[in-house]
Coordinates of C-alpha atoms and ligand atoms in Angstrom, one line a residue:
X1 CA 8.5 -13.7 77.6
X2 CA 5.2 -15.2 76.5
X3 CA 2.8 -12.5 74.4
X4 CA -0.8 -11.9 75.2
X5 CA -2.9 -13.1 72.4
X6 CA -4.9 -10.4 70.9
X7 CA -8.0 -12.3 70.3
X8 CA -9.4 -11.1 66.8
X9 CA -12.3 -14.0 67.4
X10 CA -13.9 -12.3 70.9
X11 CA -13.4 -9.3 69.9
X12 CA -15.2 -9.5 66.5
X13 CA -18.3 -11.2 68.1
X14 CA -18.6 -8.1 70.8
X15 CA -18.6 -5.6 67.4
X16 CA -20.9 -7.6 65.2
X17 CA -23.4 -7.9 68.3
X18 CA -23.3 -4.1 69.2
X19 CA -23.9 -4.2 64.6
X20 CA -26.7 -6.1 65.3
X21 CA -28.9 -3.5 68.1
X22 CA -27.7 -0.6 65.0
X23 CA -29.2 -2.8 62.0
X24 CA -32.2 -3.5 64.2
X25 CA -32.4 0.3 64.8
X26 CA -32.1 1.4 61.5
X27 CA -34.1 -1.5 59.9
X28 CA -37.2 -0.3 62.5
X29 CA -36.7 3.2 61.2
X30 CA -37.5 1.6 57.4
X31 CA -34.1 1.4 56.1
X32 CA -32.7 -2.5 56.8
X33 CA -28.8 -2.2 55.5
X34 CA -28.1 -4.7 52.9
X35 CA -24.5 -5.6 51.6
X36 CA -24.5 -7.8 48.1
X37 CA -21.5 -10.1 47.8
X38 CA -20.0 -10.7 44.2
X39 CA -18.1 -13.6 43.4
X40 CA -16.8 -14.5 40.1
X41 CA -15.3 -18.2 39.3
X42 CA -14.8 -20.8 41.5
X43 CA -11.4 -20.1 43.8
X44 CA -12.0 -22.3 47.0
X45 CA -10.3 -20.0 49.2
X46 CA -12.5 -16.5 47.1
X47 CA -15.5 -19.2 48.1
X48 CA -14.6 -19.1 51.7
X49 CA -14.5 -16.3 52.2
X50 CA -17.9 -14.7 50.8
X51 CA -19.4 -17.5 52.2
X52 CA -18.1 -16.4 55.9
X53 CA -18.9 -12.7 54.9
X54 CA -22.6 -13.9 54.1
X55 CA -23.2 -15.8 57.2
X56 CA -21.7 -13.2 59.8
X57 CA -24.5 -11.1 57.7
X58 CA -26.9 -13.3 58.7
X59 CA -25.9 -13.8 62.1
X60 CA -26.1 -9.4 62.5
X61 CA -29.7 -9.5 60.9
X62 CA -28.7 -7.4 57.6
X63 CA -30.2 -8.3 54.2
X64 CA -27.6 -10.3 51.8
X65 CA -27.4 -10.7 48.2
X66 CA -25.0 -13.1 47.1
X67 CA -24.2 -13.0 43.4
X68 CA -22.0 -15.9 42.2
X69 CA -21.2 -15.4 38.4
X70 CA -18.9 -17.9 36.4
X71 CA -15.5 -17.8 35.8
X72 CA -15.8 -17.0 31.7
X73 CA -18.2 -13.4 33.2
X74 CA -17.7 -11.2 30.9
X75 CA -16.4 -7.8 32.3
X76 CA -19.7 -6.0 30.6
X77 CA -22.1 -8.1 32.0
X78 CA -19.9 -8.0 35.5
X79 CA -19.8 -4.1 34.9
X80 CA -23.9 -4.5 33.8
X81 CA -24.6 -6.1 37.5
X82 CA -22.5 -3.5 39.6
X83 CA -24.4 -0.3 37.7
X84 CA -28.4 -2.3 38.8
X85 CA -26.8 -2.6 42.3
X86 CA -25.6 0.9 42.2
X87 CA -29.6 1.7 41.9
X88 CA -31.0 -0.7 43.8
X89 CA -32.1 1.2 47.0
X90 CA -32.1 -2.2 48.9
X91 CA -28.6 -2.2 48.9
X92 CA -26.2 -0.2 51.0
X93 CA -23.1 -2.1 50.2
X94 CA -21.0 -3.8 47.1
X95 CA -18.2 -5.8 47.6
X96 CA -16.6 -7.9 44.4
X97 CA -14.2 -10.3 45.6
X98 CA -10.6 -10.2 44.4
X99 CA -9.1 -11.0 42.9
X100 CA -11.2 -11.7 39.8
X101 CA -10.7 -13.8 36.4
X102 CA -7.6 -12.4 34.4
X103 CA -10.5 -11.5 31.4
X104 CA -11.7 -8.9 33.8
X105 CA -10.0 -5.3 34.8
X106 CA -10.2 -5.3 38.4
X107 CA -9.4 -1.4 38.4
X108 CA -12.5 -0.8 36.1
X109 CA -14.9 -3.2 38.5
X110 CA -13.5 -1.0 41.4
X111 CA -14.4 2.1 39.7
X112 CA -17.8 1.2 38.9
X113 CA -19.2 0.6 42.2
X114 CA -20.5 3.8 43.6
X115 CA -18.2 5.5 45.8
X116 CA -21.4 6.1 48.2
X117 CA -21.5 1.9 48.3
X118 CA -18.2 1.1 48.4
X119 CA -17.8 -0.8 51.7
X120 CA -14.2 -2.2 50.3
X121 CA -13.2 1.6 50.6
X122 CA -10.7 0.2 47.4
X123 CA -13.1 2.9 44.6
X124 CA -10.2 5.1 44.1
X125 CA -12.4 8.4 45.5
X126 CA -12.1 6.7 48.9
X127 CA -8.5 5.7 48.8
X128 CA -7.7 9.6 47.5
X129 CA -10.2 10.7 50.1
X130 CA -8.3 8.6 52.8
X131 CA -5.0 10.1 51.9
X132 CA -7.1 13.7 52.7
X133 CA -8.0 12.3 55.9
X134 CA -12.0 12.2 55.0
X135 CA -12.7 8.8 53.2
X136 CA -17.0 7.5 53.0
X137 CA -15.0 4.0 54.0
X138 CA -11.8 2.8 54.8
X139 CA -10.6 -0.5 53.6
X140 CA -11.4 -3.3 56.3
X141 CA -8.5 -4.9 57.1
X142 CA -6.3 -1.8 58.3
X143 CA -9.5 -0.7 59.7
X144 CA -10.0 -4.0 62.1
X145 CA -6.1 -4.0 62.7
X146 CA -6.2 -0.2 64.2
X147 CA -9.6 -1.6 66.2
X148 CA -7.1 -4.7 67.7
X149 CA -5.2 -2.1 68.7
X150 CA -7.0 0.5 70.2
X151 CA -8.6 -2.3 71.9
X152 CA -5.4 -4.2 73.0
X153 CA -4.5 -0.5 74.7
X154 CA -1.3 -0.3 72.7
X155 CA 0.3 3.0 72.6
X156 CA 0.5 4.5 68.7
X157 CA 1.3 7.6 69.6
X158 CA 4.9 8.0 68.9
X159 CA 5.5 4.4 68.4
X160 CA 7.7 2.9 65.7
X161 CA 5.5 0.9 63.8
X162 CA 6.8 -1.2 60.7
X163 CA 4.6 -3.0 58.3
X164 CA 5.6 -5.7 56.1
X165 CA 3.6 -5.6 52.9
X166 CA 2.8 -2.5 50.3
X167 CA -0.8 -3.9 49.0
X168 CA -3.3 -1.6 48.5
X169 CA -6.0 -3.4 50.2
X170 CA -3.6 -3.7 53.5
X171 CA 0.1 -2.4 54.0
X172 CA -0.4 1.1 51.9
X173 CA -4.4 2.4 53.6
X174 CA -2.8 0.8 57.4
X175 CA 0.1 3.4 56.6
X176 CA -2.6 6.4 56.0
X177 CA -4.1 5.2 59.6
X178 CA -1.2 4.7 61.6
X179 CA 0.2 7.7 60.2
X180 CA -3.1 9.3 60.9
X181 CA -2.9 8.2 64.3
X182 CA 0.9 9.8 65.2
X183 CA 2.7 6.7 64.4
X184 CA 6.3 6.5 63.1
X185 CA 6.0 4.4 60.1
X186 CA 7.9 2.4 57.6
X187 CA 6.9 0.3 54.8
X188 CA 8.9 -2.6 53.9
X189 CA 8.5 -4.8 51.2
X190 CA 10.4 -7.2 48.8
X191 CA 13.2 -5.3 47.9
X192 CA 13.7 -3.9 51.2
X193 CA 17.6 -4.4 52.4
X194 CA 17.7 -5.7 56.1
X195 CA 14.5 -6.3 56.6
X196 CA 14.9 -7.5 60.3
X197 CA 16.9 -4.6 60.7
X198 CA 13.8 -3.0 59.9
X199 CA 11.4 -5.2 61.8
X200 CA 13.7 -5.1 65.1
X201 CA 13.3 -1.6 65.8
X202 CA 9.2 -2.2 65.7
X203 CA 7.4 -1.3 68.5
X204 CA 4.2 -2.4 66.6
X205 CA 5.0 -4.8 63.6
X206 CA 2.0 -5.5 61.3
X207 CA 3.3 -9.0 58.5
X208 CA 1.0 -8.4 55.4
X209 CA 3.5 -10.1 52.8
X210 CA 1.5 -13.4 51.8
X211 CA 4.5 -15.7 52.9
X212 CA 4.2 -18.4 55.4
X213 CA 6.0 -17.8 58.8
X214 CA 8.8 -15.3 57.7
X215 CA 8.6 -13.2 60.4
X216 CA 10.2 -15.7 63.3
X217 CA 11.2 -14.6 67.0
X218 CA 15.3 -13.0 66.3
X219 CA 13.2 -10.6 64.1
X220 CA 11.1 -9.0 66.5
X221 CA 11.9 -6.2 69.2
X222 CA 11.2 -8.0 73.2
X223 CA 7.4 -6.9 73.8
X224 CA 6.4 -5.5 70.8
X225 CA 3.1 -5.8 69.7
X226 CA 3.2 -8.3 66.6
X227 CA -0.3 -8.2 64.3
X228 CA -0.3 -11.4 61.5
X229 CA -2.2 -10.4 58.4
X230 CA -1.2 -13.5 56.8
X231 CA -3.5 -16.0 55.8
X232 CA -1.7 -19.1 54.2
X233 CA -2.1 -22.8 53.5
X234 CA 0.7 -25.2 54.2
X235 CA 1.6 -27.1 51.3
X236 CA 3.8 -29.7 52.9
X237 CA 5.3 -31.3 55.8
X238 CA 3.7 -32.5 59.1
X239 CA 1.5 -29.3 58.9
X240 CA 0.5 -29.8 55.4
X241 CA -3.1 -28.3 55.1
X242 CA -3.3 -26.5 58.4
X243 CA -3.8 -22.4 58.3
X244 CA -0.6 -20.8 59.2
X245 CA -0.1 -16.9 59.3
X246 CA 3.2 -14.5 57.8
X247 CA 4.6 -14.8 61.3
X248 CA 6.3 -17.8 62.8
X249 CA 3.8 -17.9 66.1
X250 CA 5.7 -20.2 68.0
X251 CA 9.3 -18.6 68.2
X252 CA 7.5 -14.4 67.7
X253 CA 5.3 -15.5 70.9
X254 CA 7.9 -15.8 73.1
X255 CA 9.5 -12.7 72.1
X256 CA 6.4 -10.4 71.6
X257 CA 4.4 -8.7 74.0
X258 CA 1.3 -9.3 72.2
X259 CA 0.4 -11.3 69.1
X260 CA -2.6 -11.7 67.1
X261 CA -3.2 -15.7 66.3
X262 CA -4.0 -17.1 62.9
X263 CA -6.8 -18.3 62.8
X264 CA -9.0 -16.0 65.2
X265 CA -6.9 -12.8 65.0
X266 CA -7.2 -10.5 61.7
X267 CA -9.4 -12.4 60.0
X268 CA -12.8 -11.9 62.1
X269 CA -12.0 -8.1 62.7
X270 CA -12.0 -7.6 58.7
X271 CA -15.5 -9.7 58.4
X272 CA -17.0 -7.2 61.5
X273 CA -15.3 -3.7 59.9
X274 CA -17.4 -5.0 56.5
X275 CA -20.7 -5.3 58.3
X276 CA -19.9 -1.6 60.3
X277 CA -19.2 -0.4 56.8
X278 CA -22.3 -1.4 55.5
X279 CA -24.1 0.1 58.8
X280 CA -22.6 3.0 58.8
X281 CA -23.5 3.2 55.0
X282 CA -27.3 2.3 55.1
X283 CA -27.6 5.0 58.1
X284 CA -25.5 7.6 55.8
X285 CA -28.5 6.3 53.4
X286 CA -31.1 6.7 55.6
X287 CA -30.3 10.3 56.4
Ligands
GUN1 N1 -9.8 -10.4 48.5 C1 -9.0 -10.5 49.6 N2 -9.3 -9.6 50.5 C2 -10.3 -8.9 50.1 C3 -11.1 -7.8 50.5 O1 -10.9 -7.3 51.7 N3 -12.1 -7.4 49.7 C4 -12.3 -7.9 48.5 N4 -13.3 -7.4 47.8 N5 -11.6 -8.9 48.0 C5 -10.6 -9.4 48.8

């Protein structure tokens, strides 16, 4: 079997353009939604990304304001910037990039961005909320891998889905969703015994672990739907520098009945669930 590639890329570009007609709306009704981007140090890959959250910004005409503080911030005066954005009616939107610089608590930077602006949906009143079924914002990642789905027409219902990874910014909120949405679900991690035990019986197997291609073919149930959180950089070898996801694509595509590529899968969907947070927060704003 070859898998359908679930094309994260295509998909993302429809969502942001539909984004763009809402900002338009809502920014000829007075109220333009603005996002501001915090980064803190100098992490090439942290640098990356903002920047591609800023441009896709751009591209869906809502205001940015990109903050980029040193690495030796202090966590007051990073703590100082979060409360004027908090006020600042201009903005609709906070997002500090993690992680941060190890002077700084990242769980005291997460609770000081207004729940009401917290387009991350990390604040812990939206993660308790999410668990209660009624979260302001969910985080973006789980959020643009239940859109791949919905969009790739793959059942959830009843499904055994599996998911490699217990972070809270993906494998614990995609859990909530999945669960949410009448999936069978089970969490593996680390310490998990058998994992492709696990991973075999998965109808819908979501790889959120952070470790280059260690999800390959012999661990993956014929035409299962296979979605590749993984975003890693190969150290060494003849592929030394290129992007590679958690999943080995070449043996998992022959096996799998779908498959989300790295680059151009999971990635884009996160950058467009950001900007329809930070929509759906300026019209919450708007009233
Ligand atoms: N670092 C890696 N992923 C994310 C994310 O989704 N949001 C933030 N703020 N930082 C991240």
């Amino acid at each position: 079997m070859t898998a359908r590639i679930l094309d994260g890329l295509a998909l993302s570009r429809a969502i942001r353009a539909e984004l763009a007609e809402r900002a338009a709306e809502l920014t000829a009704r007075g109220t333009r939604p603005g996002l501001a981007v915090i980064l803190v140090g100098d992490s090439p890959a942290s640098a990356v990304y903002v920047r591609n959250k800023i441009r896709a910004c751009t591209e869906a005409d809502i205001h940015s304001i990109y903050e980029h503080m040193p690495a030796d911030t202090t966590e007051a005066a990073l703590l100082a910037r979060i409360r004027e954005l908090n006020a600042d009616p201009s903005v609709h939107g906070i997002l500090v990039q993690l992680p941060l610089p190890p002077q700084i608590d990242e769980a005291r930077v997460i609770e000081t961005i207004s729940p009401a602006k917290d387009v991350d949906g990390f604040h812990l009143h939206n993660a308790g909320a999410l668990l209660a079924g009624t979260p302001l914002f969910k985080p973006c990642t789980p959020l643009g891998v239940m859109k791949l789905l919905e969009h790739a027409g793959t059942p959830i219902e009843g499904a055994d889905a599996v998911i490699v990874g217990r972070s809270n910014i993906v494998g614990k909120p995609l859990a909530l969703m999945l669960t949410a949405a009448n999936a069978t679900v089970t969490i593996c991690h680390s310490r998990t015994r058998d994992l492709a035990a696990h991973t075999r019986r998965a109808d819908i197997l979501v790889a959120a672990v952070g470790s280059a291609r260690m999800i390959t073919g012999d661990m993956i149930k014929p035409g299962a739907t296979v979605i590749d959180v993984g975003i890693n950089r190969i150290a060494e070898g003849p592929d030394a520098g290129k992007l590679c996801g958690d999943v080995d694509f070449d043996s998992a595509s022959q096996v799998a009945g779908a498959i989300t590529p790295v680059p151009g899968g999971v990635g884009p969907m996160t950058i467009a669930m950001l900007l329809a947070n930070t929509v759906d927060s300026a019209r919450r704003f708007a009233g």
